[in-house]
Amino acid sequence: MEPMMGSEGELSSGYKLVPWSSWEQWNFVKESILSSSPDAIAAALRRISAWRSRGCLPVPIDVTAALVEIQQKDPFFRRDLTNGVLESDEMLSMLYSMAIIRLVNCFVAHKKTKFSISELADAVGIPRVLVDIRHESSHRDLPSLQLVRHASIKALEWLKDNYWEPQKDVIPDVRKEIRSRLLEMTYYLKTKNSEKSSSGVKRKYLIGSGMLRAGNKLSSQITAMLQSSKSNGSAKMVSKIAKIIARLYSSYPSEVVSVLLELFQLQIHGLSESIDSNSYVGSPESTNSANDLKIIVDKLSSRRPRLLLSLLRNVLEMIEIRLSKNQNGEFNIQLSKNQAEIHYMTNLCSLIPWLIKNLKLLNNSGLVELIDETEVLPIHKNNTPKVSVRKLLQKCLTLSVLGDKHLLDSVLLLVEMTRDAPLKERLKKLPLLSLKDLDHLEGSTYLDTESMLLQEENIIRHEEEKLVAMKLKLKSHNKSMVGAEGGDSDKVGTWTVAKSWIACPIGMLPCSFSSTPVLPVLDKLNNALKSDAGLDKEKHLNCLGTNDCQTELLEHGNPIKKLKTPSQVKCIYLPQETCPLEGRLFINGTWTKVSEEELQIVQSDIRILV
Amino acid sequence: MVGARASGDAAAQEVIIPRDWSETAEEIACTSSPPPVVLICGPKNSGKSTFSRYLLNALLPSHGKVGYLDTDVGQPEFSPPGCISLTVVDEKIQDLMKPCIRGAERSFFFGDISSKSDPKAYLDYTFNLYDYFIREHYQISELNGSGNSVFPLIINTPGWVKGTGYDLLVEMLRYICPTQVVQLKISAERKNLPGGAFWLDNDRQGSQELHIFLLNSARRNSENQSILFLKDARSTRDQRLFDYFKQCFPSNLNIVTNKELAHALAALPPYVVPYSKIKVIHLHCQVPSTEIFHSLNATIVGLAVSSDLPAKSQSGIPWCVGLGIVRGVDVIKGLLYVITPVPLCILQEVDLLLQGYIEIPTGVLQVRGCLSPYMSTNVLHKISNGDL
């Protein structure tokens, strides 16, 4: 049986409109529709009906769905069907016959040729029995149920062999390509370095890296490559590969970022030290993978500045996910028993200040624009990536509850970047930050979270009176403001123009703080349609496992955020309803219940600050 | 007699109108009381649209305004594909070879490029639009007799004239009872409609004033055979959609190419609407409610106001105020992001999205640096016929 879809060269040519938003979606349908679980099959059939409504469903999927749906009505395949809903045998054979007629007709392009249908069908390997059934049911009697039922199994096998499996095999494996390119780049970077340094240092490095990361496949691979070959002109190669990766990034931004992070996940623990010593260019000791990551990111982001924003977004997202996963019950990352987890988190966090520093550099050189969130973006042809410093600051400040010094560093860096003097002053008053000198970022130790929070609590009490008065004032304005802002009030129109917008592909949405596009999760949450802020916790946790929705999730109803974030877009927005997640506050190292009123005070306090 | 000189450069196409065309148009234009109701029919590629445009220009000087009822859902004259619409025209058409987008007075979103997907709804929409025209622009109202003017109507029909297409045309002709019918013929006789008042039964014939004009298609070669230009229907439709969504931008923005337009659409701040305020109707297929966002994201929809039903609607589908692209869905916040040229004041009333089979042009999705996730490489689509 030959593959029915022509030669390989044909396949990769050009883009086609497809009804699925990612190959993962396609794969989900493939696995489900060919499974034996009625529930999985039902889910796949539902998804295919959504695809069908988009109008570009490939024929093999359409026919597979038809056959499977009929089988699901046939008691032969569904022993669990109750007697009440059974179709008659004639009905079932008509259904099967029709599906088989469609299959044969769809795959046999019967133009005015000298060949018969069966010859043409033979050429593409369609089983003869299907061709006979087409003929029989079109021109003669309705074939027997036993025959068509058996044929339906054959038909599905044929579809599997000729569509589902071949298609799966040709799904472009971008990640693999990106991974090998990155490895290549790392290799040439190493060669470059070893060319520069003396052989003694080189040997030292080799032994060192071998010992340090014995279990690390990547490093050993690189070491092996290093030993086997010595190439000249590595610098040239590095920039050549950087060019290739940059091109890959243009087509598959999210894949490049995630592979980049994945590849260096184990390496990044070297990063925190190298950042602390503030050594940017590698000294012999820091010639490690962390440094490679830095150099690679450096090289790539000068070509594709947006990459830096994507990286920043991904890392923040990863921290958020971990945060929300850990936040059931008593949560304290510093006290967590899981050492690996702590380590991982520290690594992630340590990336952020470095990324922000680079962002600043890119901004200075005009490759990235900083924007004000309130600014309505005009339609512009320049494609400079933009980042909302304020939103980024909000996000980092939120995450800084971890007490991680890197995150605090990030906050301080961002405060500097806002060039907003009053804001800086207000933030300085936060004990969390005031312990650190705004002008000297390095050399700080882990903060004593407990005493710091106690101090903070005191300040909050002092401010309480002021805040209550302010809150009352705000409440009176609240209604009109909410409408103007979210567009979900009846007083103002239902339709509003998006307040800020950054060019992003049709079918995707821009991330709130960086200008990177995000593929939305399209699975309908049961109560997702309520437009108010109060979504319940379970729903959120349920969908945390699914891809890409995390940013929005955390933005909206995440428990942690609810308690202490400045994350609402506007300073003035005060939810009138009580917080849906009964208030607990991280006081003296434990999550303590607090009254609703206290909570709102804290909430508005932070909001006023940022 | 060569109608249009087909040259490599489409813009340089020159239109030569045959004498019988201009004579027919003049004769129709002379009819003034009551103003003519002209139905134009004929097989594909016979020149219906070109004659309609020519006739429209001929009627304008004497009547000032002309109604144009377009029932060709695949290639409508003034509307994007998938729409059945009534347009009141008061300005001459410059280029007889090219359709252009103009705002419709009333329209329905049929949601497919052929009437075959729902003939009943198709006729319902057509009849409602016709009734609307008669009520608003054809009957001299007794209340303000001097105030309103009456003017002629041109009805353009699809080129589907065999089988169900024929039946639909007959029903339309019987309902509308035009005063003039222009029937275009091509040289392949068996593809043409039957001659005479084919839609009337014998006993009904002659009961009214009726003029039937038989015209030959303009494009003929030296042997007097019709030249069938294989219009690339798909790219024509895509172009109409581009033209339609170009209206989202002020004309002084100087967007020339489709590429520029696609870029601009990706960057355009869309309208935001809470999903809870919106109902969705799938016109031609069933979609489970759990899958609605998978179905909607990055597709073209008709925008409608659910309470704004025509008087005699049988389908229960309200008037359509325009098309939109659902450019993004935020399930968590329950928001839909929609791009549309419909002005905000009209949009405020919109609470219904109609989804059909009008495919979004791939040119809108395939933007350099902004590639939509719905565009993919390495897709197996069609069967190759092996080595035969």
mmCIF file of C-alpha atoms in Angstrom, chain A residues 2 4-6 11-12 14-23 25 46-47 49-50 52-60 106-109 115 119-120 123-124 163 166-167 170-172 250-252 377 379 381 487-488 490 493-498 501-509 519-525 528-531 535 540 543 549 552-553 555-556, chain B residues 249 253-254 260 263-278 282 285-299 303 325-335 337-339 344 347-351 353 355-357 359-360 362 364-366 368-388:
data_model
loop_
_atom_site.group_PDB
_atom_site.id
_atom_site.type_symbol
_atom_site.label_atom_id
_atom_site.label_comp_id
_atom_site.label_asym_id
_atom_site.label_seq_id
_atom_site.Cartn_x
_atom_site.Cartn_y
_atom_site.Cartn_z
ATOM 1 C CA GLU A 2 1.517 3.292 -0.986
ATOM 2 C CA MET A 4 -1.972 8.176 -0.545
ATOM 3 C CA MET A 5 -0.860 11.722 -0.224
ATOM 4 C CA GLY A 6 1.810 12.135 -2.812
ATOM 5 C CA LEU A 11 4.083 17.942 1.708
ATOM 6 C CA SER A 12 6.300 20.600 3.104
ATOM 7 C CA GLY A 14 3.327 25.971 1.634
ATOM 8 C CA TYR A 15 0.920 26.682 4.393
ATOM 9 C CA LYS A 16 -2.608 25.376 4.433
ATOM 10 C CA LEU A 17 -5.636 26.445 6.389
ATOM 11 C CA VAL A 18 -6.442 23.831 9.013
ATOM 12 C CA PRO A 19 -9.279 23.674 11.536
ATOM 13 C CA TRP A 20 -7.020 22.839 14.491
ATOM 14 C CA SER A 21 -5.008 25.462 16.296
ATOM 15 C CA SER A 22 -2.053 23.174 16.987
ATOM 16 C CA TRP A 23 -0.812 19.718 16.145
ATOM 17 C CA GLN A 25 -5.103 19.296 19.100
ATOM 18 C CA ARG A 46 -17.432 16.697 19.400
ATOM 19 C CA ARG A 47 -14.137 18.326 18.481
ATOM 20 C CA SER A 49 -17.908 18.723 14.641
ATOM 21 C CA ALA A 50 -16.391 22.029 15.732
ATOM 22 C CA ARG A 52 -16.312 20.827 10.466
ATOM 23 C CA SER A 53 -18.042 24.126 11.185
ATOM 24 C CA ARG A 54 -14.824 25.927 10.227
ATOM 25 C CA GLY A 55 -15.105 24.593 6.708
ATOM 26 C CA CYS A 56 -11.610 23.264 6.015
ATOM 27 C CA LEU A 57 -11.812 19.783 7.487
ATOM 28 C CA PRO A 58 -9.648 17.276 5.623
ATOM 29 C CA VAL A 59 -11.822 14.608 4.011
ATOM 30 C CA PRO A 60 -10.195 11.623 5.763
ATOM 31 C CA CYS A 106 -13.818 11.078 -1.887
ATOM 32 C CA PHE A 107 -10.642 9.152 -2.423
ATOM 33 C CA VAL A 108 -11.136 8.058 -5.965
ATOM 34 C CA ALA A 109 -10.946 11.121 -8.142
ATOM 35 C CA PHE A 115 -10.088 3.708 -15.718
ATOM 36 C CA GLU A 119 -8.993 0.257 -10.880
ATOM 37 C CA LEU A 120 -8.635 3.711 -9.454
ATOM 38 C CA ALA A 123 -4.293 2.266 -7.197
ATOM 39 C CA VAL A 124 -4.730 3.981 -3.860
ATOM 40 C CA TYR A 163 -4.173 9.159 6.694
ATOM 41 C CA PRO A 166 1.249 9.023 7.619
ATOM 42 C CA GLN A 167 0.050 12.431 8.801
ATOM 43 C CA VAL A 170 5.037 14.106 8.751
ATOM 44 C CA ILE A 171 4.035 16.518 11.498
ATOM 45 C CA PRO A 172 6.930 18.918 11.455
ATOM 46 C CA SER A 250 10.093 33.970 13.390
ATOM 47 C CA SER A 251 8.006 30.974 12.418
ATOM 48 C CA TYR A 252 7.777 29.129 15.722
ATOM 49 C CA LEU A 377 -1.912 51.936 20.620
ATOM 50 C CA ILE A 379 -1.930 51.282 14.160
ATOM 51 C CA LYS A 381 3.835 49.854 10.836
ATOM 52 C CA GLY A 487 -17.001 46.886 29.274
ATOM 53 C CA ASP A 488 -19.196 44.512 31.219
ATOM 54 C CA ASP A 490 -25.023 47.609 31.138
ATOM 55 C CA GLY A 493 -22.149 49.559 25.698
ATOM 56 C CA THR A 494 -21.518 45.857 25.570
ATOM 57 C CA TRP A 495 -19.050 46.373 22.787
ATOM 58 C CA THR A 496 -15.888 48.300 23.500
ATOM 59 C CA VAL A 497 -12.664 48.807 21.660
ATOM 60 C CA ALA A 498 -9.772 46.904 23.210
ATOM 61 C CA TRP A 501 -3.530 46.197 21.550
ATOM 62 C CA ILE A 502 -0.377 44.866 20.030
ATOM 63 C CA ALA A 503 -0.179 43.267 16.634
ATOM 64 C CA CYS A 504 -0.767 39.580 17.073
ATOM 65 C CA PRO A 505 -1.799 36.729 14.785
ATOM 66 C CA ILE A 506 -5.495 36.197 14.102
ATOM 67 C CA GLY A 507 -6.629 33.474 16.477
ATOM 68 C CA MET A 508 -4.184 34.462 19.206
ATOM 69 C CA LEU A 509 -4.205 37.106 21.905
ATOM 70 C CA LEU A 519 -2.604 30.837 21.902
ATOM 71 C CA PRO A 520 -5.757 30.834 23.989
ATOM 72 C CA VAL A 521 -7.224 27.686 25.474
ATOM 73 C CA LEU A 522 -10.559 27.199 23.807
ATOM 74 C CA ASP A 523 -12.093 24.538 26.001
ATOM 75 C CA LYS A 524 -15.183 25.942 27.507
ATOM 76 C CA LEU A 525 -15.177 26.173 31.264
ATOM 77 C CA ALA A 528 -16.267 30.688 32.253
ATOM 78 C CA LEU A 529 -18.991 32.719 30.714
ATOM 79 C CA LYS A 530 -19.618 34.719 33.816
ATOM 80 C CA SER A 531 -17.910 37.902 33.044
ATOM 81 C CA LEU A 535 -14.578 32.554 39.391
ATOM 82 C CA HIS A 540 -9.025 27.335 37.883
ATOM 83 C CA CYS A 543 -7.436 23.863 33.907
ATOM 84 C CA CYS A 549 -3.897 29.590 29.669
ATOM 85 C CA GLU A 552 -4.845 34.612 32.004
ATOM 86 C CA LEU A 553 -5.716 32.280 34.788
ATOM 87 C CA GLU A 555 -4.368 37.273 36.087
ATOM 88 C CA HIS A 556 -7.894 36.654 36.858
ATOM 89 C CA PHE B 249 -9.610 51.504 8.174
ATOM 90 C CA LEU B 253 -4.461 55.143 5.598
ATOM 91 C CA ASN B 254 -3.293 54.168 2.145
ATOM 92 C CA GLU B 260 -0.559 45.441 4.047
ATOM 93 C CA HIS B 263 -0.789 43.328 8.690
ATOM 94 C CA ALA B 264 -3.089 46.171 9.591
ATOM 95 C CA LEU B 265 -5.874 43.781 10.610
ATOM 96 C CA ALA B 266 -3.524 41.903 12.927
ATOM 97 C CA ALA B 267 -2.518 45.180 14.551
ATOM 98 C CA LEU B 268 -5.978 46.742 14.690
ATOM 99 C CA PRO B 269 -7.344 47.011 18.232
ATOM 100 C CA PRO B 270 -10.455 44.827 18.013
ATOM 101 C CA TYR B 271 -13.823 45.245 19.653
ATOM 102 C CA VAL B 272 -14.266 43.370 22.900
ATOM 103 C CA VAL B 273 -17.565 41.858 23.943
ATOM 104 C CA PRO B 274 -18.391 39.607 26.896
ATOM 105 C CA TYR B 275 -19.411 36.233 25.633
ATOM 106 C CA SER B 276 -22.276 36.137 28.117
ATOM 107 C CA LYS B 277 -23.999 38.886 26.123
ATOM 108 C CA ILE B 278 -23.752 37.009 22.846
ATOM 109 C CA HIS B 282 -24.588 27.821 13.464
ATOM 110 C CA CYS B 285 -24.163 22.502 11.005
ATOM 111 C CA GLN B 286 -24.425 21.405 14.596
ATOM 112 C CA VAL B 287 -21.733 22.261 17.098
ATOM 113 C CA PRO B 288 -21.898 21.069 20.715
ATOM 114 C CA SER B 289 -21.929 23.959 23.159
ATOM 115 C CA THR B 290 -18.693 22.795 24.752
ATOM 116 C CA GLU B 291 -16.881 23.210 21.465
ATOM 117 C CA ILE B 292 -18.162 26.643 20.595
ATOM 118 C CA PHE B 293 -14.837 28.452 21.012
ATOM 119 C CA HIS B 294 -12.968 25.877 18.966
ATOM 120 C CA SER B 295 -15.497 26.604 16.289
ATOM 121 C CA LEU B 296 -15.489 30.404 16.555
ATOM 122 C CA ASN B 297 -11.846 31.364 16.947
ATOM 123 C CA ALA B 298 -10.400 32.978 13.824
ATOM 124 C CA THR B 299 -13.532 32.620 11.697
ATOM 125 C CA LEU B 303 -23.393 40.074 13.098
ATOM 126 C CA ILE B 325 -13.778 38.230 12.242
ATOM 127 C CA VAL B 326 -13.634 36.609 15.660
ATOM 128 C CA ARG B 327 -9.922 37.310 15.971
ATOM 129 C CA GLY B 328 -9.475 35.887 19.460
ATOM 130 C CA VAL B 329 -11.271 34.273 22.366
ATOM 131 C CA ASP B 330 -10.412 34.679 26.025
ATOM 132 C CA VAL B 331 -12.272 31.836 27.682
ATOM 133 C CA ILE B 332 -11.094 32.732 31.173
ATOM 134 C CA LYS B 333 -12.292 36.309 31.023
ATOM 135 C CA GLY B 334 -15.254 35.286 28.886
ATOM 136 C CA LEU B 335 -14.421 37.775 26.159
ATOM 137 C CA TYR B 337 -12.402 39.893 20.287
ATOM 138 C CA VAL B 338 -14.023 40.889 17.022
ATOM 139 C CA ILE B 339 -12.800 42.886 14.023
ATOM 140 C CA LEU B 344 -19.809 51.089 17.153
ATOM 141 C CA LEU B 347 -22.553 47.254 17.012
ATOM 142 C CA GLN B 348 -23.882 48.074 20.487
ATOM 143 C CA GLU B 349 -27.157 46.375 19.602
ATOM 144 C CA VAL B 350 -25.513 43.252 18.191
ATOM 145 C CA ASP B 351 -26.121 40.203 20.352
ATOM 146 C CA LEU B 353 -23.213 35.824 15.866
ATOM 147 C CA GLN B 355 -21.596 31.211 11.806
ATOM 148 C CA GLY B 356 -21.721 29.697 8.358
ATOM 149 C CA TYR B 357 -19.179 28.252 5.989
ATOM 150 C CA GLU B 359 -13.944 30.656 5.010
ATOM 151 C CA ILE B 360 -11.521 33.270 6.204
ATOM 152 C CA THR B 362 -5.689 32.524 4.119
ATOM 153 C CA VAL B 364 -5.543 37.312 6.410
ATOM 154 C CA LEU B 365 -3.998 34.556 8.499
ATOM 155 C CA GLN B 366 -0.650 34.291 6.780
ATOM 156 C CA ARG B 368 4.837 37.612 8.095
ATOM 157 C CA GLY B 369 5.845 37.575 11.716
ATOM 158 C CA CYS B 370 2.203 37.162 12.705
ATOM 159 C CA LEU B 371 1.347 33.726 11.373
ATOM 160 C CA SER B 372 -1.964 32.427 12.604
ATOM 161 C CA PRO B 373 -1.877 29.047 14.360
ATOM 162 C CA TYR B 374 -4.546 27.880 11.925
ATOM 163 C CA MET B 375 -2.029 27.931 9.093
ATOM 164 C CA SER B 376 0.093 24.828 9.043
ATOM 165 C CA THR B 377 2.650 23.124 6.886
ATOM 166 C CA ASN B 378 2.893 19.397 6.176
ATOM 167 C CA VAL B 379 -0.849 18.906 5.975
ATOM 168 C CA LEU B 380 -2.099 15.818 4.172
ATOM 169 C CA HIS B 381 -5.254 16.843 2.416
ATOM 170 C CA LYS B 382 -5.905 15.136 -0.826
ATOM 171 C CA ILE B 383 -5.379 11.842 -2.376
ATOM 172 C CA SER B 384 -3.031 11.516 -5.283
ATOM 173 C CA ASN B 385 -4.085 9.048 -7.857
ATOM 174 C CA GLY B 386 -0.958 7.023 -7.556
ATOM 175 C CA ASP B 387 0.759 5.945 -10.702
ATOM 176 C CA LEU B 388 -2.289 5.639 -12.862
#
